[in-house]
Tab-separated table of C-alpha atoms in Angstrom:
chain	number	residue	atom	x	y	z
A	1	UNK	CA	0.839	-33.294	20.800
A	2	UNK	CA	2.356	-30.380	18.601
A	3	UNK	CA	4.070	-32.892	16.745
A	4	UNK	CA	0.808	-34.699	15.657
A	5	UNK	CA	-1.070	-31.709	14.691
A	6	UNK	CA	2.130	-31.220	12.477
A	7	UNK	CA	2.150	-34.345	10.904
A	8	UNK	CA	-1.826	-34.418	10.486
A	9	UNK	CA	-1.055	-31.495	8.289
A	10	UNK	CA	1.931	-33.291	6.384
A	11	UNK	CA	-0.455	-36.294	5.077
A	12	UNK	CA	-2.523	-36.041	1.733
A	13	UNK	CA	-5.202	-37.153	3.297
A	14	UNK	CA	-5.137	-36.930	7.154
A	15	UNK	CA	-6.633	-39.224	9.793
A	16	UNK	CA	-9.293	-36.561	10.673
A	17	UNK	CA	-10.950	-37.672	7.500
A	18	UNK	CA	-10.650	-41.200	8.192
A	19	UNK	CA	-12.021	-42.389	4.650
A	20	UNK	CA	-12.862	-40.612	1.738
A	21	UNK	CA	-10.922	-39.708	-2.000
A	22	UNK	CA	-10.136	-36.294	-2.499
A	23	UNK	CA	-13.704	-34.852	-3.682
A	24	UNK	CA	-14.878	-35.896	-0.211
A	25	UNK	CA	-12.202	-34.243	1.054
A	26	UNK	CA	-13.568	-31.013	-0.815
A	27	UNK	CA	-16.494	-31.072	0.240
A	28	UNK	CA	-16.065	-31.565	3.772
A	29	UNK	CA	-13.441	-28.390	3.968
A	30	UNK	CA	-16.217	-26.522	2.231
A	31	UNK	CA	-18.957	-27.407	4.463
A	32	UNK	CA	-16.492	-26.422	7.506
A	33	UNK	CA	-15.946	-23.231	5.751
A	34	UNK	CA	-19.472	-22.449	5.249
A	35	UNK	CA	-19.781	-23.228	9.106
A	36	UNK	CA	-17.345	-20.390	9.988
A	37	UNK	CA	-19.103	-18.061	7.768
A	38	UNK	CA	-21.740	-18.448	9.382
A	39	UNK	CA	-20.151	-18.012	13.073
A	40	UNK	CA	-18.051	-15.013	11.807
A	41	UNK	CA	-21.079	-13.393	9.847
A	42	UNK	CA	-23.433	-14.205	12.958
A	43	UNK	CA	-21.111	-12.390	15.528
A	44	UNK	CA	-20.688	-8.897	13.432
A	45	UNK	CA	-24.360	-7.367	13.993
A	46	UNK	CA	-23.678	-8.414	17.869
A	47	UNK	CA	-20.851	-6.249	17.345
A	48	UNK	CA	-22.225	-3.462	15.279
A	49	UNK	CA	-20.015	-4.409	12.878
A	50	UNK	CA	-20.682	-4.274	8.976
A	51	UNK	CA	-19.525	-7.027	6.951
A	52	UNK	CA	-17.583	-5.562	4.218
A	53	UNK	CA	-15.168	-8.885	3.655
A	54	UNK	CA	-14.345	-10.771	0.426
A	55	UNK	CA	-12.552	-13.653	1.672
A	56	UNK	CA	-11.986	-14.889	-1.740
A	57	UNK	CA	-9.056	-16.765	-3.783
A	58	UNK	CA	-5.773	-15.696	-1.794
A	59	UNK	CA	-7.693	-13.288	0.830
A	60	UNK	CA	-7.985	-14.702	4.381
A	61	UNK	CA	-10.638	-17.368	4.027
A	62	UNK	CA	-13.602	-17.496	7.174
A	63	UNK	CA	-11.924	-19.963	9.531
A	64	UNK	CA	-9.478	-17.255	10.262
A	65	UNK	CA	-11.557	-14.534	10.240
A	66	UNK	CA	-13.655	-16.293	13.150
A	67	UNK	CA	-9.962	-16.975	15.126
A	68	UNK	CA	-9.075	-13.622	15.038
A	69	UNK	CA	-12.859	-12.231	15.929
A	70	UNK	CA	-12.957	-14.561	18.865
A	71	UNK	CA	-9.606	-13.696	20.387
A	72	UNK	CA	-9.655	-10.616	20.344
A	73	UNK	CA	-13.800	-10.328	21.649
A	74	UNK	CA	-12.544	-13.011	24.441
A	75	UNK	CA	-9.221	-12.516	25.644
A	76	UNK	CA	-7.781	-9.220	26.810
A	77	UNK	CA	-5.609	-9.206	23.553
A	78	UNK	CA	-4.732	-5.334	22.776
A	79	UNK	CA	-1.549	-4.918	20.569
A	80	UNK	CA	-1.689	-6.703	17.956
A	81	UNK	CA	1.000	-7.215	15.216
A	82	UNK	CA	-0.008	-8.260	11.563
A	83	UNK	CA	2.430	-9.558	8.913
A	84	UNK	CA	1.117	-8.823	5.427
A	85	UNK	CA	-2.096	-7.027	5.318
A	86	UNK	CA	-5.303	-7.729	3.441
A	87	UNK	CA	-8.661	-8.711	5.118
A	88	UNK	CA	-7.559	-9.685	8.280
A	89	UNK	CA	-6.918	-5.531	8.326
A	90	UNK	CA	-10.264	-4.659	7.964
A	91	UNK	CA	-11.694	-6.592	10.398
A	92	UNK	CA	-8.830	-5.742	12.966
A	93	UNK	CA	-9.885	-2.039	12.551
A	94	UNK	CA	-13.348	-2.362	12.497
A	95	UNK	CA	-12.611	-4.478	15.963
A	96	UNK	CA	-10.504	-1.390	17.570
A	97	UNK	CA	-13.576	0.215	17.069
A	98	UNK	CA	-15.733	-1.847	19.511
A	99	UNK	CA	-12.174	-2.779	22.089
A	100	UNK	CA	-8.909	-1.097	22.857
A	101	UNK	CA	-6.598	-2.312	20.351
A	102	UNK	CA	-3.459	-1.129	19.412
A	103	UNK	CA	-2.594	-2.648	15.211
A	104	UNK	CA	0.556	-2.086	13.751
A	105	UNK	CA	0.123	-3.817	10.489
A	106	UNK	CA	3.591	-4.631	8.133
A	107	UNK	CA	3.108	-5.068	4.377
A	108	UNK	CA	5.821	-5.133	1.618
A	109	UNK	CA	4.339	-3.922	-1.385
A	110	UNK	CA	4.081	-0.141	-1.611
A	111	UNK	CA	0.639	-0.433	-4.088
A	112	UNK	CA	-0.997	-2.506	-1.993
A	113	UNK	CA	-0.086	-0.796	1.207
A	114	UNK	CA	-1.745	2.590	-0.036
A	115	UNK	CA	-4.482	1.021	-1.402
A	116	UNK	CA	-5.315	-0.836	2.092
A	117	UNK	CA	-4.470	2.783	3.963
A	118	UNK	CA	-7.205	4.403	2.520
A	119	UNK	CA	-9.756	1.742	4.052
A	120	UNK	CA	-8.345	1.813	8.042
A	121	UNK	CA	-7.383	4.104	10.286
A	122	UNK	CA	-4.049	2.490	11.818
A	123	UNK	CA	-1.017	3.029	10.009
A	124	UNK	CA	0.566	0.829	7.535
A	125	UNK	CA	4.104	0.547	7.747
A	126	UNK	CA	5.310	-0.462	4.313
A	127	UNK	CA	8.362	-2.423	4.891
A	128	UNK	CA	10.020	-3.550	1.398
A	129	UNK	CA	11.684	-6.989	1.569
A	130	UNK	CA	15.596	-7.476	2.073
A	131	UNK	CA	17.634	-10.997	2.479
A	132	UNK	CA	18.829	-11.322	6.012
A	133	UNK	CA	20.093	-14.308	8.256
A	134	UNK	CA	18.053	-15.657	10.533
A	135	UNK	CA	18.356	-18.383	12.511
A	136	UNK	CA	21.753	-18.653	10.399
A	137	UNK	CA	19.122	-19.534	7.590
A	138	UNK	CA	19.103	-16.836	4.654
A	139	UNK	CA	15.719	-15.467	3.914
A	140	UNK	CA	13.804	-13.062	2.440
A	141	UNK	CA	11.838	-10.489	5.300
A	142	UNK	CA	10.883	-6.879	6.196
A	143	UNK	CA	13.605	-4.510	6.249
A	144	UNK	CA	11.933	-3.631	9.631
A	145	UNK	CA	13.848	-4.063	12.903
A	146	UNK	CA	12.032	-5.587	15.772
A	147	UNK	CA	12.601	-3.290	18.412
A	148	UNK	CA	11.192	-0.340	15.936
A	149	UNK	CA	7.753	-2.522	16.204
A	150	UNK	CA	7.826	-1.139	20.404
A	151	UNK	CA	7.830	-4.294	22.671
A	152	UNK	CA	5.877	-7.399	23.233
A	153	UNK	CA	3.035	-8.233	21.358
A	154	UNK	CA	-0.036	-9.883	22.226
A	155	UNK	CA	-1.365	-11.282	19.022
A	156	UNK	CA	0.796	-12.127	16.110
A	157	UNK	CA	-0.885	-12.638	12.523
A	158	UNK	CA	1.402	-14.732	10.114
A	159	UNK	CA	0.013	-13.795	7.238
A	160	UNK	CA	3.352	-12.317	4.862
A	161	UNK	CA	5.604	-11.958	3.436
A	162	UNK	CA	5.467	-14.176	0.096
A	163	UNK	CA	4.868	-17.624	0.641
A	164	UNK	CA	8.034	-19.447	-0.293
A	165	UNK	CA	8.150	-23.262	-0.898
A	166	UNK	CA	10.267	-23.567	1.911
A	167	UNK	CA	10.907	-21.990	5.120
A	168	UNK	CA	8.499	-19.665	4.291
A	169	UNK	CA	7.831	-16.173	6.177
A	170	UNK	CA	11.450	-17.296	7.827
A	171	UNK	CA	11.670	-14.066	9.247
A	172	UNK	CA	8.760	-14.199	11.695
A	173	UNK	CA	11.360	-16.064	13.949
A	174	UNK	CA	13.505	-12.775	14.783
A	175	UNK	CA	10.430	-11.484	16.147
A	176	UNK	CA	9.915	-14.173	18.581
A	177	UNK	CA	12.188	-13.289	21.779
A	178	UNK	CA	11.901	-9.105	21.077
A	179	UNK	CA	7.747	-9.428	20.687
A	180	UNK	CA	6.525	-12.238	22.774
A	181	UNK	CA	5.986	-11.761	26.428
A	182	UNK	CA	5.003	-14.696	28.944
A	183	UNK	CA	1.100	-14.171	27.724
A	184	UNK	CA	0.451	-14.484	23.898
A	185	UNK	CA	-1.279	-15.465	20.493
A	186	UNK	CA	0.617	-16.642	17.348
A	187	UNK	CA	-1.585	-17.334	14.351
A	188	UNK	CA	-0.248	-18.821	11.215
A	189	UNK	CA	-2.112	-18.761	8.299
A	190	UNK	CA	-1.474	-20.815	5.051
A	191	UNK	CA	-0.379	-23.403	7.646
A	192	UNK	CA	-1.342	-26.567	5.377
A	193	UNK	CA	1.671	-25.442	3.138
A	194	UNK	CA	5.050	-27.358	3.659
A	195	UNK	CA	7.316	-23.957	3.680
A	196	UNK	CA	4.617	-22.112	6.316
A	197	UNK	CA	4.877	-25.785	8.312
A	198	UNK	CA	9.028	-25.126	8.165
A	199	UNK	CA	8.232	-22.166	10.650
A	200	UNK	CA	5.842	-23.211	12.481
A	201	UNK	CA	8.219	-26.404	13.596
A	202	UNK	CA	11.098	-23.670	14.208
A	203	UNK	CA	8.938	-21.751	16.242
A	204	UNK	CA	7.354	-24.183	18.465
A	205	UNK	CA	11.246	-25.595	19.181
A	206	UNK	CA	12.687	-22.553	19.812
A	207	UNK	CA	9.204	-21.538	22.179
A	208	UNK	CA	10.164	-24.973	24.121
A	209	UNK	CA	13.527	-24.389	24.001
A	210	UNK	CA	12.570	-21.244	25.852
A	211	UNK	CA	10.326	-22.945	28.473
A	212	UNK	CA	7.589	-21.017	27.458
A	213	UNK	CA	4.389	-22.546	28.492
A	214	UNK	CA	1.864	-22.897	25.295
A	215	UNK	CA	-1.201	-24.532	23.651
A	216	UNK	CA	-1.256	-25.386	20.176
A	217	UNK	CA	-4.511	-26.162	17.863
A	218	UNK	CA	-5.286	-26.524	13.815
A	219	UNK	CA	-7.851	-25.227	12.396
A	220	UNK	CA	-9.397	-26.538	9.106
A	221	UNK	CA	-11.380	-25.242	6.358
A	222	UNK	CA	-10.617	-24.084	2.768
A	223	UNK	CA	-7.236	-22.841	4.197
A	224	UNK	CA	-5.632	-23.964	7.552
A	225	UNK	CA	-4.529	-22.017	10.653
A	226	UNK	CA	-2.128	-23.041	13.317
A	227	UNK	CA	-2.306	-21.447	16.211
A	228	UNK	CA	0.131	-21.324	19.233
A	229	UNK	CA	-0.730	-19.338	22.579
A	230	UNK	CA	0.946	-19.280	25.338
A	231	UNK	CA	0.468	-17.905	29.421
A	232	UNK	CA	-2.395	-16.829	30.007
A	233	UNK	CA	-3.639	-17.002	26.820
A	234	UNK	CA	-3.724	-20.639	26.160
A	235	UNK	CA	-7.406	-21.028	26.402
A	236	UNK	CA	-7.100	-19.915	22.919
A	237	UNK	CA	-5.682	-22.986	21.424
A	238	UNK	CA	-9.179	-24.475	22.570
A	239	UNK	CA	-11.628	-21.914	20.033
């Protein structure tokens, strides 16, 4: 099953579509974006939540806006660890408003770390890059040990460093036995690119080689998620 969704994201133009040249690809990822636009937008005034997001160009587009919203409003998700920050950190501290969340949010560049402190409340650790070994794989990721991040996580946001071309965010892998319990969330973002796919396929071998017990799902709009949750949490693989 995990090895389909993979592959469905490999292909130019993936069975999902079943016929169609690239403009009707287009379209049809816009339409599904609009969709989750709406469902995100919808949910906020439920919330008492204003929408101040501009998930534009590079920003987090809508699809995983919605993931995260729905997680954490569903599940009894409360620390929460985000890679790169951006607009995914305004909505995760406007959401530890209405639940008990505890963010810790990483981000390597120092400009755009203070500039994104002055609009939450959580602290941004600003973590600048260094090339380490992991997985005997050279890469570059946050000079940031994972036991100075304090224990198991139960959501995960993949959403930094730099995307590479390949074996990109590399790093997210030393987190994986220090920061994952039995019960948890990872969310990739950027998952239809080939060097984001490179750890995602790492991850989900070494979670099996693990035993750990998880759900996967893709989700598709003008960017693509992959999400992996496992325990307790796998309902979310089903949002």
């Amino acid at each position: 099953m995990t090895h389909d969704l993979l592959k469905s994201l490999r292909v130019r133009r993936p069975r999902w579509l079943f016929h169609g040249n690239d403009r009707t690809r287009r379209i049809l990822l816009q339409s599904r974006e609009l969709l989750f636009e709406r469902l995100f937008s919808n949910a906020l005034p439920r919330l008492k939540i204003e929408h101040r997001y501009f998930p534009h160009r590079n920003a987090a587009n809508y699809s995983l806006l919605y993931l995260i919203l729905r997680v954490i409003t569903e599940l009894p998700v409360r620390r929460v660890l985000e890679l790169g920050c951006g607009q995914t950190t305004l909505l995760l501290d406007d959401l530890a408003r209405v639940r008990d969340l505890e963010i810790t949010t990483v981000e390597h560049d120092a400009a755009w770390a203070a500039r994104m402190q002055k609009q939450v409340r959580h602290s941004i650790i600003q973590a600048p890059l260094t090339l380490r070994d992991v997985h005997d794989t050279p890469c570059q990721t946050y000079d940031l040990a994972p036991a100075a991040l304090g224990g198991p996580m139960d959501l995960i946001v993949v959403d930094g460093p730099v995307s590479q071309r390949r074996r990109s965010r590399w790093g997210t892998l030393e987190y994986l036995d220090p920061l994952l319990g039995r019960d948890f969330i990872l969310l990739f973002d950027d998952a239809e690119r080939r060097g984001d796919q490179d750890t995602i396929e790492a991850t989900l071998k070494h979670l099996n080689a693990r035993g750990a017990e998880i759900a996967c799902a893709v989700t598709r709009a003008r960017k693509s998620q992959f999400l992996i949750a496992g325990g307790a949490f796998r309902e979310a693989a089903y949002y």
